[in-house]
Amino acid sequence: MVTLEKSGDQFNIGHICTTAQCEAGRGDKVALRWISAALERTDFTFSELDRQSNRFANVLGGLGFQPEEIFFTFLPKATEQFFAFLGALKARVVCGTLFANFGEEALLDRLGDSRARGILTKKHFLKKLLRIRDRLPNLEYIILVDSDEHLGNGVLSYQRLMDEASDFFQVAHTGPETPSVLHYTSGSTGKPKGVLHHHRAVLSQSYTAAHVLDLKDDDLFWCTADQGWVTGTSYGIIGPWSLGVTQIHYAGNYDAAAWFALLEREGITIWYSAPTALRMLMRESDELYGGFDLSRLRHIYSVGEPLNPEVIHWSRRLLNHDIYDTWFQTETGAIMICNRPGVELRPGSMGTPIPGIQPAILGDDGGAIPDGEQGNLCVKVGWPSMFATYLNNESAYESKFRDGWYYTGDTARRDSDGHYWFMGRSDDVINTAGHLISPFEVESALLEIPEIAESGVIGAPDELLYEKVVAFISLHQGVEYTTALELKIRLHISNKVSSIATPQEIRVLERIPKNKSGKIMRRVLKATYLGADIGDISTLEEQ
Ligand code: PRX
């Protein structure tokens, strides 16, 4: 049995995940088993995690950070990211995480909107940050995990700062509504929105880690998600450590043989991954899996995109396990609807709500939709990990709520036995391999390319990625579409937005369909792409 190590009104996530674990007698227990890309192992105990995060809390204090100011990590998988994240939370500094693939525009939007004062990164990303730094007047400190020396102008060495910092830190009392974690999420219009959470979210994260992921004291848990996304913080950091459970983190990229070698060698017991990765594994030959002994593995979970039944059938056949699909969002902070051990699993359904969570399928007018029919997936307001706000965007936050219901932006249906079935998004946000991509962000970046006159971006079905990014462009008069231009477009999107936002397909049109007020008709683009009926286009501008 594992329980949340929390006493009284101390909600501080950094404290709960480290100091409280040591106080509960887990000081010598391995908290983090770090596996390098070359599959070498380094263990960090809870007391090591406590000391390292204390040091980082002191580093931020020494630099003058005040509670509620914002600090970001911008790193590929790295041990320092865990220490910094927990250290920032201990100091009651809000910690945001940025996906290491983000390009300049993506960084500028997020760091600029949040007025972040500091960022932890590595030398490789320094050039990118320096190119935008003059437009980020609040960004005082860039801390480098791989520089032995301070480089001047606020560019500092992590190691030096940590060497000089004390490993003792007294965490101040942190109430449940103290701001904690910040993740930017993409919408279909406008800039990305900063989803701000409270320390109270740990209640939902630990509850679901114990009762959905079924974590026990002697489990070895592996969450493959990157810390740049909510799964990587809610379940790759907070949930398991709040219960004192050992986590594996692997620095390497996807590699079927390495992943299975890890599952076997380390004796991983609970594995949380995502449909695209599972579909990639499914594409490997059956023989690959034959040689591995996965007898220690108890459960497999998935999140982020629809999990097609074929993957579950494959897993049952080859791995002798079900895969439990779980549904949540950056905004919900923790799993809301899921399949889990002990509850009937219907392949293709994302399962049933966890105790205390009340979803509903509502129409656009707020009325209840009958079972079996598609509508807006909503959640009754009031769960502990509900986001606090969209930073600097109260109106967007308010627009998500009506009559005590949170509108998730997803459409779904509920069957007569209460199982929920994901249908799609009610907006134009693209979900590619579990990453939400804003068509608006990609369209804007495309317009920066001098040859492009207009752009419209959609998500189209993809067997592996669930959706792929498809860009429609029109070119200025006299411009010819060449392979060189195509390459230029791909590079530009990768550098400015991120490599995952880079269009898989680019199509050139005479004009991009827009309505009378100039809004891009992505619905028309999608229908064109799919060869489907375009539907009512009476609002289309005169061509
Ligand atoms: O559309 C849903 C999809 O991912 C969205 C949330 O994305 P994000 O905020 O980036 O958080 C991702 C990790 C939780 C949802 O609105 N999504 C998430 N889980 C599922 C899903 N779609 C189908 N099935 C799921 N299990």
Coordinates of C-alpha atoms and ligand atoms in Angstrom, one line a residue:
M1 CA 0.0 0.0 0.0
V2 CA 1.3 3.5 -0.8
T3 CA -0.1 6.7 0.5
L4 CA 0.5 10.3 -0.2
E5 CA 3.2 11.5 2.2
K6 CA 1.6 14.7 3.2
S7 CA 1.0 16.0 6.7
G8 CA -1.3 18.9 7.7
D9 CA -1.6 21.8 5.4
Q10 CA 1.8 21.5 3.8
F11 CA 0.9 21.1 0.1
N12 CA 4.4 21.8 -1.3
I13 CA 5.0 19.3 -4.1
G14 CA 8.8 19.6 -3.9
H15 CA 8.6 18.8 -0.1
I16 CA 6.1 16.0 -0.5
C17 CA 8.2 14.3 -3.3
T18 CA 11.5 14.4 -1.3
T19 CA 11.8 15.5 2.3
A20 CA 8.5 13.9 3.3
Q21 CA 9.7 10.6 1.7
C22 CA 12.9 10.8 3.8
E23 CA 10.9 11.5 6.9
A24 CA 8.7 8.5 6.1
G25 CA 11.9 6.3 6.2
R26 CA 12.6 6.1 2.4
G27 CA 15.8 8.2 2.5
D28 CA 17.9 5.3 1.3
K29 CA 15.4 4.0 -1.2
V30 CA 16.1 4.7 -4.9
A31 CA 13.9 7.5 -6.2
L32 CA 15.4 7.9 -9.6
R33 CA 17.0 5.2 -11.6
W34 CA 18.6 7.1 -14.5
I35 CA 19.5 5.1 -17.6
S36 CA 21.8 6.8 -20.1
A37 CA 21.3 6.5 -23.8
A38 CA 24.0 3.9 -23.7
L39 CA 21.9 2.0 -21.1
E40 CA 24.2 2.7 -18.2
R41 CA 22.5 3.0 -14.8
T42 CA 22.9 5.6 -12.1
D43 CA 20.7 5.6 -9.0
F44 CA 19.6 8.6 -6.9
T45 CA 18.0 7.9 -3.5
F46 CA 15.2 10.0 -2.1
S47 CA 17.7 11.7 0.2
E48 CA 19.9 12.6 -2.8
L49 CA 16.9 14.0 -4.6
D50 CA 16.1 16.0 -1.4
R51 CA 19.6 17.4 -1.2
Q52 CA 19.9 18.2 -4.9
S53 CA 16.5 19.9 -5.0
N54 CA 17.4 21.8 -1.8
R55 CA 20.5 23.1 -3.5
F56 CA 18.5 24.2 -6.5
A57 CA 16.0 26.0 -4.3
N58 CA 18.9 27.8 -2.7
V59 CA 20.3 28.6 -6.1
L60 CA 17.1 30.4 -7.1
G61 CA 16.9 32.1 -3.7
G62 CA 20.5 33.3 -4.2
L63 CA 19.6 34.8 -7.5
G64 CA 16.8 36.7 -5.9
F65 CA 13.8 34.6 -7.2
Q66 CA 10.6 35.4 -5.3
P67 CA 7.6 33.0 -4.8
E68 CA 5.3 33.0 -7.9
E69 CA 8.0 34.2 -10.3
I70 CA 8.5 31.9 -13.2
F71 CA 11.4 29.6 -14.1
F72 CA 11.6 27.2 -17.0
T73 CA 13.5 24.1 -17.8
F74 CA 14.4 23.6 -21.5
L75 CA 16.2 20.3 -21.7
P76 CA 16.0 16.9 -23.3
K77 CA 15.8 14.2 -20.6
A78 CA 18.3 15.1 -18.0
T79 CA 18.7 14.5 -14.3
E80 CA 19.2 18.2 -13.6
Q81 CA 15.7 18.8 -14.8
F82 CA 14.2 16.8 -12.0
F83 CA 16.3 18.5 -9.3
A84 CA 15.5 22.0 -10.8
F85 CA 11.8 21.3 -11.1
L86 CA 11.5 20.1 -7.5
G87 CA 13.8 22.8 -6.2
A88 CA 11.9 25.5 -7.9
L89 CA 8.6 24.2 -6.4
K90 CA 10.3 24.0 -2.9
A91 CA 11.1 27.7 -3.3
R92 CA 7.5 28.3 -4.4
V93 CA 8.8 29.5 -7.7
V94 CA 6.5 28.4 -10.6
C95 CA 8.2 25.9 -12.7
G96 CA 7.4 25.6 -16.4
T97 CA 8.9 22.9 -18.7
L98 CA 9.6 23.4 -22.4
F99 CA 9.9 20.6 -24.9
A100 CA 13.5 20.4 -26.1
N101 CA 12.4 20.5 -29.8
F102 CA 10.8 23.9 -29.5
G103 CA 12.1 26.5 -32.1
E104 CA 12.6 30.2 -31.6
E105 CA 9.1 31.5 -32.1
A106 CA 7.7 28.8 -29.8
L107 CA 10.2 29.8 -27.1
L108 CA 9.6 33.5 -27.6
D109 CA 5.9 33.1 -27.2
R110 CA 6.1 31.1 -24.1
L111 CA 9.0 32.8 -22.3
G112 CA 7.6 36.2 -23.4
D113 CA 4.0 35.6 -22.3
S114 CA 5.0 34.2 -18.9
R115 CA 7.7 36.9 -18.3
A116 CA 10.0 34.1 -17.2
R117 CA 13.0 35.3 -15.2
G118 CA 15.2 32.3 -15.7
I119 CA 15.7 29.1 -17.7
L120 CA 17.7 25.9 -17.3
T121 CA 19.1 24.6 -20.5
K122 CA 22.3 23.3 -22.2
K123 CA 25.0 24.9 -24.4
H124 CA 23.5 23.4 -27.5
F125 CA 20.4 25.6 -27.1
L126 CA 22.2 28.8 -26.1
K127 CA 22.4 30.3 -29.6
K128 CA 18.7 29.8 -30.1
L129 CA 18.0 31.7 -26.8
L130 CA 20.5 34.4 -27.5
R131 CA 18.9 35.2 -30.8
I132 CA 15.6 36.0 -29.1
R133 CA 16.9 37.3 -25.8
D134 CA 16.7 41.0 -26.7
R135 CA 12.9 40.5 -27.0
L136 CA 12.7 38.9 -23.6
P137 CA 13.5 41.8 -21.2
N138 CA 12.5 39.7 -18.1
L139 CA 14.8 36.8 -18.9
E140 CA 17.7 37.6 -16.5
Y141 CA 19.3 34.2 -16.1
I142 CA 20.2 31.4 -18.5
I143 CA 21.7 28.5 -16.5
L144 CA 23.6 25.9 -18.4
V145 CA 23.9 22.3 -17.2
D146 CA 27.0 21.6 -19.2
S147 CA 29.2 24.7 -18.6
D148 CA 31.8 24.6 -15.9
E149 CA 32.1 28.4 -15.9
H150 CA 29.8 31.3 -15.7
L151 CA 29.8 32.9 -19.2
G152 CA 28.8 36.4 -18.2
N153 CA 25.7 38.5 -19.0
G154 CA 23.5 36.3 -16.8
V155 CA 24.6 33.1 -18.5
L156 CA 25.6 30.9 -15.6
S157 CA 27.0 27.5 -14.8
Y158 CA 24.6 25.1 -13.1
Q159 CA 27.4 23.1 -11.6
R160 CA 29.1 26.2 -10.1
L161 CA 25.9 27.5 -8.6
M162 CA 25.0 24.0 -7.2
D163 CA 28.5 23.6 -5.8
E164 CA 28.2 26.9 -3.9
A165 CA 24.7 26.3 -2.6
S166 CA 23.8 24.6 0.7
D167 CA 22.0 21.3 0.6
F168 CA 19.8 22.4 3.5
F169 CA 16.5 24.2 2.7
Q170 CA 13.6 24.8 4.9
V171 CA 10.4 24.7 2.7
A172 CA 8.0 27.5 3.7
H173 CA 4.4 26.6 4.4
T174 CA 2.7 26.2 1.0
G175 CA -1.0 26.4 0.9
P176 CA -3.1 24.3 -1.6
E177 CA -3.7 27.3 -3.9
T178 CA -0.1 28.3 -4.3
P179 CA 0.8 28.4 -8.0
S180 CA 3.1 25.4 -9.0
V181 CA 3.5 24.2 -12.5
L182 CA 3.1 25.9 -15.9
H183 CA 2.6 24.2 -19.2
Y184 CA 1.8 25.9 -22.4
T185 CA -0.8 24.3 -24.6
S186 CA -1.9 25.0 -28.1
G187 CA -5.3 26.3 -29.2
S188 CA -6.6 26.6 -32.7
T189 CA -6.5 30.4 -32.7
G190 CA -4.1 32.8 -31.1
K191 CA -0.9 32.2 -29.2
P192 CA -0.3 29.2 -26.9
K193 CA -2.0 29.4 -23.5
G194 CA -0.1 29.0 -20.2
V195 CA -1.9 26.5 -18.1
L196 CA -1.1 27.3 -14.5
H197 CA -1.6 24.7 -11.8
H198 CA -1.7 24.8 -8.0
H199 CA 0.3 22.7 -5.5
R200 CA -3.1 21.1 -4.6
A201 CA -2.9 19.2 -7.8
V202 CA -0.7 16.6 -6.1
L203 CA -3.9 15.2 -4.5
S204 CA -5.3 14.1 -7.9
Q205 CA -1.9 13.1 -9.2
S206 CA -1.1 10.9 -6.2
Y207 CA -4.6 9.4 -6.1
T208 CA -4.5 8.4 -9.7
A209 CA -0.9 7.1 -9.5
A210 CA -2.1 4.8 -6.6
H211 CA -5.5 3.8 -7.8
V212 CA -5.3 3.9 -11.6
L213 CA -1.6 3.2 -12.2
D214 CA -1.9 0.8 -9.2
L215 CA 1.6 1.8 -7.9
K216 CA 2.8 -0.2 -4.9
D217 CA 5.8 0.4 -2.6
D218 CA 8.1 -2.0 -4.4
D219 CA 7.1 -1.1 -8.0
L220 CA 9.5 0.2 -10.6
F221 CA 7.6 2.7 -12.7
W222 CA 8.5 3.9 -16.2
C223 CA 6.7 6.8 -17.8
T224 CA 8.1 7.3 -21.3
A225 CA 6.7 10.9 -21.6
D226 CA 9.0 13.9 -22.0
Q227 CA 9.0 16.3 -19.1
G228 CA 8.1 19.1 -21.6
W229 CA 4.5 17.8 -21.4
V230 CA 2.0 17.4 -18.6
T231 CA 2.3 13.6 -18.5
G232 CA 6.0 13.9 -17.9
T233 CA 5.5 16.1 -14.9
S234 CA 2.2 14.8 -13.4
Y235 CA 3.3 11.1 -13.8
G236 CA 7.0 11.3 -14.7
I237 CA 7.7 13.3 -11.5
I238 CA 4.9 14.1 -9.1
G239 CA 2.5 11.2 -8.8
P240 CA 5.0 8.4 -8.2
W241 CA 7.4 10.4 -6.0
S242 CA 4.6 11.7 -3.9
L243 CA 4.0 8.1 -3.0
G244 CA 7.6 7.2 -2.6
V245 CA 7.8 4.9 -5.7
T246 CA 11.0 4.4 -7.7
Q247 CA 11.0 5.7 -11.2
I248 CA 13.1 4.8 -14.2
H249 CA 14.0 7.5 -16.7
Y250 CA 15.7 6.7 -19.9
A251 CA 17.7 9.3 -21.9
G252 CA 17.6 7.5 -25.2
N253 CA 15.1 7.9 -28.0
Y254 CA 12.6 5.3 -29.2
D255 CA 14.3 2.0 -29.9
A256 CA 12.2 -1.1 -29.7
A257 CA 15.1 -3.4 -28.8
A258 CA 16.5 -1.0 -26.2
W259 CA 13.0 -0.5 -24.7
F260 CA 12.4 -4.2 -24.3
A261 CA 15.9 -4.8 -23.0
L262 CA 15.1 -2.1 -20.3
L263 CA 11.8 -3.6 -19.4
E264 CA 13.4 -7.0 -18.9
R265 CA 16.8 -6.0 -17.4
E266 CA 15.4 -3.5 -14.9
G267 CA 12.3 -5.5 -14.1
I268 CA 10.0 -2.6 -14.8
T269 CA 6.6 -3.4 -13.2
I270 CA 4.3 -0.5 -14.4
W271 CA 4.8 1.1 -17.8
Y272 CA 3.0 4.2 -19.0
S273 CA 3.4 5.1 -22.7
A274 CA 1.6 6.5 -25.7
P275 CA -0.3 5.1 -28.7
T276 CA 2.2 6.2 -31.3
A277 CA 5.1 4.5 -29.5
L278 CA 3.0 1.4 -29.0
R279 CA 2.0 1.4 -32.7
M280 CA 5.7 1.7 -33.6
L281 CA 6.4 -1.3 -31.4
M282 CA 3.6 -3.2 -33.0
R283 CA 5.3 -2.7 -36.4
E284 CA 8.4 -4.6 -35.3
S285 CA 8.5 -8.3 -36.1
D286 CA 7.0 -10.6 -33.5
E287 CA 10.4 -12.4 -33.2
L288 CA 11.9 -9.3 -31.5
Y289 CA 9.7 -9.8 -28.5
G290 CA 10.0 -13.6 -28.2
G291 CA 13.4 -13.4 -26.4
F292 CA 12.4 -11.1 -23.6
D293 CA 11.2 -12.1 -20.2
L294 CA 8.7 -9.6 -19.1
S295 CA 7.3 -11.6 -16.2
R296 CA 7.9 -8.7 -13.7
L297 CA 5.6 -6.4 -15.8
R298 CA 2.2 -6.0 -14.1
H299 CA 0.5 -3.3 -16.1
I300 CA 0.8 -1.2 -19.3
Y301 CA -1.0 2.2 -19.7
S302 CA -1.4 4.6 -22.5
V303 CA -2.3 8.3 -22.8
G304 CA -2.5 11.2 -25.2
E305 CA -4.2 10.0 -28.3
P306 CA -6.9 7.4 -29.1
L307 CA -5.7 3.9 -28.5
N308 CA -6.9 1.7 -31.3
P309 CA -8.2 -1.8 -30.4
E310 CA -5.6 -3.4 -32.7
V311 CA -2.8 -2.3 -30.3
I312 CA -4.6 -3.9 -27.3
H313 CA -5.1 -7.1 -29.3
W314 CA -1.4 -7.1 -30.2
S315 CA -0.4 -6.6 -26.6
R316 CA -2.7 -9.3 -25.4
R317 CA -1.3 -11.7 -28.0
L318 CA 2.4 -10.9 -27.6
L319 CA 2.9 -9.4 -24.2
N320 CA 0.1 -11.2 -22.5
H321 CA -1.2 -7.9 -21.1
D322 CA -4.0 -5.5 -21.6
I323 CA -3.2 -1.9 -22.3
Y324 CA -5.2 0.5 -20.2
D325 CA -6.0 3.7 -22.0
T326 CA -6.2 6.9 -19.9
W327 CA -7.6 10.3 -20.8
F328 CA -6.7 13.6 -19.4
Q329 CA -5.4 17.1 -20.5
T330 CA -2.9 19.7 -19.5
E331 CA -5.8 21.6 -18.0
T332 CA -7.1 18.6 -15.9
G333 CA -3.7 18.0 -14.5
A334 CA -4.4 14.3 -13.8
I335 CA -6.2 11.3 -15.2
M336 CA -10.0 11.8 -15.3
I337 CA -11.4 8.9 -17.4
C338 CA -9.6 5.6 -17.8
N339 CA -9.4 1.9 -18.1
R340 CA -7.8 0.3 -15.1
P341 CA -7.3 -3.1 -13.5
G342 CA -10.5 -4.6 -12.1
V343 CA -12.8 -2.7 -14.4
E344 CA -14.1 -4.2 -17.6
L345 CA -12.1 -3.1 -20.6
R346 CA -13.7 -2.3 -23.9
P347 CA -11.0 -2.0 -26.5
G348 CA -11.3 1.4 -28.2
S349 CA -13.0 3.1 -25.3
M350 CA -11.1 5.3 -23.0
G351 CA -12.9 3.9 -20.0
T352 CA -14.9 5.2 -17.1
P353 CA -14.5 8.2 -14.8
I354 CA -12.4 7.8 -11.7
P355 CA -14.2 8.2 -8.4
G356 CA -15.1 11.8 -7.6
I357 CA -14.9 12.9 -11.3
Q358 CA -18.2 13.6 -13.0
P359 CA -18.0 13.9 -16.8
A360 CA -21.0 14.6 -19.1
I361 CA -21.7 14.8 -22.8
L362 CA -23.3 18.1 -23.4
G363 CA -24.6 19.9 -26.5
D364 CA -23.3 23.3 -27.6
D365 CA -26.4 24.7 -25.8
G366 CA -25.4 23.0 -22.6
G367 CA -28.2 20.4 -22.8
A368 CA -27.5 16.7 -22.0
I369 CA -26.9 14.5 -25.0
P370 CA -28.4 11.0 -24.9
D371 CA -26.1 8.0 -24.4
G372 CA -24.7 6.7 -27.7
E373 CA -24.6 10.2 -29.3
Q374 CA -21.7 12.5 -29.8
G375 CA -21.3 15.7 -28.0
N376 CA -18.9 17.9 -26.0
L377 CA -17.0 16.1 -23.3
C378 CA -17.4 18.1 -20.2
V379 CA -16.2 17.7 -16.6
K380 CA -18.0 19.0 -13.5
V381 CA -15.9 21.7 -12.0
G382 CA -14.1 21.1 -8.7
W383 CA -11.5 18.3 -9.0
P384 CA -8.3 19.0 -7.0
S385 CA -5.9 19.3 -10.1
M386 CA -8.2 21.6 -12.1
F387 CA -6.0 24.3 -13.7
A388 CA -6.0 27.7 -11.9
T389 CA -6.1 29.8 -15.0
Y390 CA -4.6 30.5 -18.4
L391 CA -1.8 32.9 -17.5
N392 CA -2.6 36.5 -18.6
N393 CA -5.7 35.2 -20.4
E394 CA -8.6 35.2 -18.0
S395 CA -11.2 35.5 -20.8
A396 CA -9.9 32.3 -22.5
Y397 CA -10.1 30.6 -19.1
E398 CA -13.6 31.7 -18.5
S399 CA -14.7 30.7 -22.0
K400 CA -14.0 27.1 -21.1
F401 CA -16.7 27.1 -18.3
R402 CA -20.4 27.2 -18.4
D403 CA -23.0 26.4 -15.7
G404 CA -20.4 24.7 -13.5
W405 CA -19.1 22.5 -16.3
Y406 CA -15.6 22.6 -17.8
Y407 CA -15.7 22.1 -21.6
T408 CA -12.7 20.1 -22.6
G409 CA -12.6 20.8 -26.3
D410 CA -13.0 17.1 -27.1
T411 CA -16.0 15.4 -28.4
A412 CA -17.0 11.9 -27.2
R413 CA -20.0 9.7 -26.6
R414 CA -20.9 7.6 -23.6
D415 CA -22.4 4.1 -24.0
S416 CA -25.3 2.9 -22.0
D417 CA -22.9 1.3 -19.5
G418 CA -21.1 4.5 -18.8
H419 CA -17.9 3.8 -20.9
Y420 CA -16.6 6.9 -22.7
W421 CA -15.5 6.8 -26.4
F422 CA -13.3 9.6 -27.7
M423 CA -14.6 11.0 -31.0
G424 CA -12.3 13.9 -31.8
R425 CA -11.6 17.6 -31.1
S426 CA -14.3 20.2 -31.3
D427 CA -11.7 22.7 -32.5
D428 CA -8.9 22.6 -35.1
V429 CA -6.1 21.6 -32.8
I430 CA -4.0 18.9 -34.4
N431 CA -2.9 15.9 -32.3
T432 CA 0.2 14.4 -33.9
A433 CA 1.8 11.5 -31.9
G434 CA 0.2 12.9 -28.7
H435 CA 1.5 16.4 -29.2
L436 CA -1.1 19.2 -29.6
I437 CA -0.1 21.5 -32.5
S438 CA -1.8 24.8 -33.1
P439 CA -2.6 25.2 -36.8
F440 CA -2.4 29.0 -36.1
E441 CA 1.2 28.7 -34.9
V442 CA 2.2 26.8 -38.1
E443 CA 0.2 29.1 -40.4
S444 CA 1.9 32.2 -38.9
A445 CA 5.3 30.7 -39.2
L446 CA 4.6 29.8 -42.9
L447 CA 3.7 33.4 -43.6
E448 CA 7.1 34.5 -42.5
I449 CA 8.5 32.8 -45.6
P450 CA 8.7 35.5 -48.3
E451 CA 7.5 33.2 -51.2
I452 CA 4.3 32.3 -49.3
A453 CA 1.2 34.5 -49.7
E454 CA -1.4 32.6 -47.7
S455 CA -1.4 29.4 -45.6
G456 CA -3.9 27.1 -44.0
V457 CA -3.0 24.1 -41.8
I458 CA -5.0 21.0 -40.9
G459 CA -4.6 17.7 -39.2
A460 CA -5.2 14.6 -41.4
P461 CA -5.7 11.0 -40.3
D462 CA -2.4 9.1 -40.1
E463 CA -2.1 5.4 -39.2
L464 CA 1.0 5.8 -37.1
L465 CA 0.8 9.3 -35.7
Y466 CA -3.0 9.5 -35.3
E467 CA -2.9 12.8 -37.2
K468 CA -0.3 14.4 -39.4
V469 CA 0.3 18.1 -40.1
V470 CA -0.8 19.1 -43.7
A471 CA 0.0 22.6 -44.9
F472 CA -1.8 24.3 -47.7
I473 CA -0.1 27.3 -49.2
S474 CA -0.6 29.8 -52.0
L475 CA 2.5 31.4 -53.5
H476 CA 3.1 35.0 -54.5
Q477 CA 2.8 35.7 -58.2
G478 CA 5.7 34.4 -60.2
V479 CA 7.0 32.1 -57.5
E480 CA 7.5 28.5 -58.5
Y481 CA 7.1 25.6 -56.1
T482 CA 10.4 23.7 -56.1
T483 CA 12.0 21.0 -53.9
A484 CA 14.4 23.7 -52.6
L485 CA 11.4 25.8 -51.5
E486 CA 9.8 22.7 -49.9
L487 CA 13.0 22.1 -47.9
K488 CA 13.2 25.7 -46.9
I489 CA 9.6 25.5 -45.6
R490 CA 10.3 22.4 -43.6
L491 CA 13.5 23.8 -42.1
H492 CA 11.8 27.1 -41.2
I493 CA 8.9 25.4 -39.3
S494 CA 11.3 23.1 -37.5
N495 CA 13.5 26.0 -36.4
K496 CA 10.7 28.4 -35.6
V497 CA 8.0 26.1 -34.2
S498 CA 9.3 22.6 -33.6
S499 CA 10.3 19.5 -35.6
I500 CA 7.0 17.8 -34.6
A501 CA 5.0 20.7 -36.2
T502 CA 6.9 20.3 -39.5
P503 CA 4.2 19.5 -42.2
Q504 CA 4.3 15.9 -43.4
E505 CA 2.6 17.1 -46.5
I506 CA 2.6 20.5 -48.3
R507 CA 0.0 21.3 -51.0
V508 CA 0.0 24.3 -53.2
L509 CA -3.4 26.0 -54.0
E510 CA -4.3 29.1 -56.1
R511 CA -5.9 30.6 -53.0
I512 CA -6.6 29.5 -49.5
P513 CA -10.4 29.4 -48.8
K514 CA -11.5 32.0 -46.3
N515 CA -14.8 33.2 -45.1
K516 CA -16.1 36.7 -45.5
S517 CA -14.4 37.9 -42.4
G518 CA -11.0 36.5 -43.6
K519 CA -11.0 33.4 -41.4
I520 CA -9.3 30.4 -42.9
M521 CA -11.8 27.7 -43.7
R522 CA -9.9 24.8 -42.4
R523 CA -13.0 22.7 -42.6
V524 CA -13.0 23.2 -46.4
L525 CA -9.3 22.4 -46.6
K526 CA -9.9 19.2 -44.6
A527 CA -12.7 18.1 -46.8
T528 CA -10.6 18.9 -49.9
Y529 CA -7.8 16.8 -48.6
L530 CA -10.1 13.9 -47.7
G531 CA -12.0 14.2 -51.0
A532 CA -15.2 14.6 -48.9
D533 CA -18.3 16.7 -49.3
I534 CA -17.3 20.3 -48.6
G535 CA -20.7 21.0 -46.9
D536 CA -22.2 24.5 -46.4
I537 CA -19.8 27.1 -47.8
S538 CA -22.2 29.9 -48.0
T539 CA -20.0 32.0 -45.8
L540 CA -17.0 31.5 -48.1
E541 CA -15.6 34.8 -49.5
E542 CA -16.2 35.6 -53.1
Q543 CA -13.3 34.1 -55.1
Ligands
PRX1 O1 -7.8 15.5 -27.4 C1 -7.4 14.8 -26.2 C2 -6.1 14.1 -26.4 O2 -5.1 15.0 -26.0 C3 -5.7 16.2 -25.5 C4 -4.9 16.7 -24.3 O3 -3.7 17.0 -24.7 P1 -2.6 17.6 -23.7 O4 -3.3 18.8 -23.0 O5 -1.4 17.9 -24.5 O6 -2.4 16.5 -22.7 C5 -1.9 15.3 -23.2 C6 -1.6 14.3 -22.1 C7 -2.7 14.0 -21.2 C8 -7.1 15.8 -25.1 O7 -8.0 16.9 -25.1 N1 -6.1 12.9 -25.6 C9 -5.5 12.7 -24.4 N2 -5.7 11.5 -23.9 C10 -6.4 10.8 -24.8 C11 -6.7 11.7 -25.9 N3 -7.4 11.4 -27.0 C12 -7.9 10.2 -27.0 N4 -7.7 9.2 -26.1 C13 -7.0 9.5 -25.0 N5 -6.8 8.6 -24.0

